[in-house]
Amino acid sequence: MSEDITKGCDTCLFYNSAQLKKLGVNVDNADHVVALAGNPNTGKSTVFNVLTGLKQHTGNWPGKTVTRAEGGYSYGDKQYKLIDLPGTYSLLSTSEDEEVARNFILFGQPDVTVIVVDASRLERNLNLVLQVLEITDRAVLCLNLMDEARRHGIEIDERTLSKDLGIPVVPTSARNNEGIPKLIQTIQDVASGKIICKPHRIKSLPKAISKAVDKLNTQIRNAYPDLPNSRWVAMRLLDGDQDVMRALTEGEFQSLEYSEQG
Amino acid sequence: MSKDKSKDILEKASSLRWEVGDNFHDKLTEGIYADAANISQRVEIKEGQGDYSFDRKLDRILTSRGFGFPIMFLILSVVLWLTIQGANYPSGMLATLLLENIHPLLKQGVASIGMIWWLDGFLIDGVYLALAWVIAVMLPPMAIFFPLFTLLEDFGYLPRVAFNMDSMFRKSGAHGKQALTMTMGWGCNAAGVVATRIIDSPRERLIAIITNNFSLCNGRWPTQILIATIFIGALVPSGWAGLTSTAAVIGIALLGVVLMFFSSWMLSRTVLKGEVSTFALELPPYRPPRFWKTIYTSLIDRTLIVLWRAMLFAAPAGAVIWLVSNIHVSDGSLANWSIEYLDGFGLLLGLNGVILLAYIVAIPANEIVIPTILMLTVANLNMMGLGAGEGVMFELDSSLETGNILKAGGWTLLTGVNLMLFSLLHNPCSTTIYTIYRETKSWKWTALASIMPLILGFVVTFLVAQFWRLLR
Amino acid sequence: MVNPEIALAIFFCSLAVLFLGHKLKIWSTLFSNREQARKALIEDVLKQLFHVEYSGRSAGLNDMAGALEIVDNKLVEIIESMTLGNLIESSRNIIQLTPAGRDYALKIIRVHRLWEKYLSEKTGIHKSEWHDRAELKEHTLTSEQAEELYQELGSPRYDPLGNPIPTESGELIYTNWKPLSSLNSGTRATILHIEDEPEVIYQRIITKNLHVGSQLRIIESSEHQIEFYCEGNVYKLSPIVASNINVKELKKEDSFEESHVRLTALNNGENANIVGISSECRGVNRRRLLDLGFIKGTPIKIEYPGPMKNPKAYLIKNTLIALRNDQAELILIEKE
Ligand SMILES: Nc1nc2c(ncn2[C@@H]2O[C@H](COP(=O)(O)OP(=O)(O)OP(=O)(O)O)[C@@H](O)[C@H]2O)c(=O)[nH]1
Ligand SMILES: [Mg+2]
């Protein structure tokens, strides 16, 4: 990760805002697809509204958004399609209310996944973050609700966090437009490959479990050498995930591989 | 070739699953959380435990045994009272402007161009008046109700309502989050039905969808308010009229809640049998809403969008009303015939033919029930001195005059009470029905959700009417 | 206008007719399927025989008639045709399964237990209904469907009551358990299995809220009553009920956590740490709790008891989560 980016763009704030163009729902030929993932009630829809100029409903309770919404913005010479997803506590569950978000994050193949987290409750939010990082290596952590965290006397060491997770971290307060320019810039840097992420991989697994995962992982990698997240697939198969099993038998993995190469 | 590879992998997974046993998922989650705890310990700098003392103090009151329910009731009453009282004046102004000033102007304008008479009637007396009514009656209450509701929502009060009410939902076999969808339904039933997606058990979600219609939606508040003012407010000295009619409307809304519990209970005991599943609700921290911004956005986004929808439906309905009153078959209009035909059944329910016809015409949008009723009443009585012409909707300046027309049409206190009940208990509007179909993907459940409240409405109004007459 | 008395009378009469028609259940008996019923009976006989053999006894005609609640001559007719079909063989008064019959029986049992597992994992249906529903389902599911179900459920080894599920090739894990009623005072054990037949006794066990996987310690065991401690509560069962609960004795080196109690035992103002989730909590519900952070070692306390004391709001990982008491019952904690 290049140093000048992590330092942020505090001085060019005005410059950045001027470059942002909200496109509303006009996203027919986007260069990059960006998904907004995160726990419920962390401000995903608020971030979405700020970037696209649309008016997704927001509200202070978990589960406000229940369908996925699309919008767009352009920054520099690139157009971005932004997807607002319902909140989800985890990608491991099978509950129906989280299906929309789960399926998009797993199979929608966004170019960048922005994980919006509640800065005042980092630990429980990291549960989802770590899962997303098993799937994709192009992610940005949007540390939202910073004003709330400050109000409640909580501070976050962003640089350590960024180092531990291996992805860029952008503190924001979406409702007050704080940190948005830097978020846009960071998304661009990740999308264009200027920032290369080295995502954290889940470490604290018991021996027996991690052995089983590794065994299956090896076999999957042999069969599908270009699959980017074979370890995750192995975990899901061991957990008996129907969607992943179906994807495997119906040959969807070939298409995943293909698009990765192309 | 790849089929074989996939199969090998699946078999391997299956055998490994046997080896690691049933608790793979537990161990995996524990592992992830252990990593999460490690990281957050390294990066979180807390002053104390994070200071939530204000939240805690407030919550202790809002969820307490003594105050939890009274405060909920009080907030509901205040919101409704502000809506009813606050909407009175702007509603009257809009009505004067749109109906008394602009309507004659339009008529004159059209007359001077020399449009064919039925097109003039169709467009201006049918479509325009329906739109004007919807704007005059719906805009003010919505412009008050939605911002108030959004402020509560942004503050974080709704999850507390769900928390307080859950034990009642549990006893009726429903999910606690149904409290949230129920309150969304007070704005709009279609929105409430979509919101049921937060309920993860399919059985309980269906219950929430089917019973959402028992939340009085914004299309029905105006009917309730007007009829309560005319028939119930008139029972007490005029100083108390406002408060009494507000209380009557709150009573109907609460009756809706009671019936929602009752029908949830019935459903979970019959067609939607099954165990109450789990309920895990996160209570978010309170967040002071941004007052002006919230008011602005809820006005622009919600109010205008809902109003737009209502107008889309009201326009064609206005046209239909005008048509049925002006197409004549032998010696009566279509409207006359249908009213006569429906009258017997209507009287059995303590209503009348006019009301039933109005509800049939108003399936697309509940908002236009009252003007349709007035128009049909006048047309049927041929009280030409009052209305503007057959099939012309109109708004009378005061509820007193409206009351006089209705009473001339044979209305009594019983008719008023039963209309309020029937307005609560009838089929959902067409948008909601379509939304229910989209969400359930089943005609069976859509039909049940549409017909059940109607049958309940028939039964309730029938019983009220018969006992009323028996005891009088 | 109709006279109100007459109108009301007609209304309530038709209501009564509707209700009676529902109570008498005439239609369901009219439309039952003979062929299906016969197949179900054969399969029930096989299953019954298997259970008898599995428990090391042998069955005669009379025992079978009693267990299956059918009249003798019908049973004899069924037994004859099953003997012809090479599913059973009878010598003198003892009926036995042939290898083919045993395979068939195992297949039925597999479907039955898989279906119970399915009901417990994927639906919210109460455990008191699992058995009856599985009894119906076992006769209609094909082997392919059962295989699909097995995959979908993630290759389970045990059904929710602790019974081993036979594999596709008909192998059954050997269960090494003994009835709770056979333990001596002071013994410590883990509940491995709860028997769901006969129904009346199973219902008694359900009301006691005992869970497969719980550890218990016998306080006193006599011919009249078995008294034991389990997850913070003391239970008293009659031997006949206790003999339907099967346990494994803990060895010396196994740890017994006396202090592990249920979350429902937590009082306002007390602090505790989560030590686990009962194995009785399954499927989506278990995953949801785990996702919300109900993980071993996490501190927890009651923040608001709520107006009705159910649900209560718990503070966990700096978040308020409201849970109903029947869920709290399934979370094990250790008070500080
Ligand atoms: N104080 C503060 N509040 C915020 C901020 N961002 C969002 N909010 C508020 O937090 C609440 C939740 O925001 P949403 O955007 O609806 O959250 P979400 O992640 O889309 O939630 P779900 O759709 O339920 O998953 C709303 O009331 C917002 O107004 C912020 O930066 N600061
Ligand atoms: Mg949202």
CSV table of C-alpha atoms and ligand atoms in Angstrom, one decimal, chain A residues 44-45 57 65 84-85, ligand 2:
chain,number,residue,atom,x,y,z
A,44,LYS,CA,-24.4,1.8,4.3
A,45,SER,CA,-27.5,3.5,2.8
A,57,HIS,CA,-34.5,5.2,3.1
A,65,THR,CA,-32.9,-1.8,3.8
A,84,ASP,CA,-26.4,-0.8,-1.5
A,85,LEU,CA,-27.1,-4.1,0.2
D,2,MG,MG,-29.6,0.4,4.5
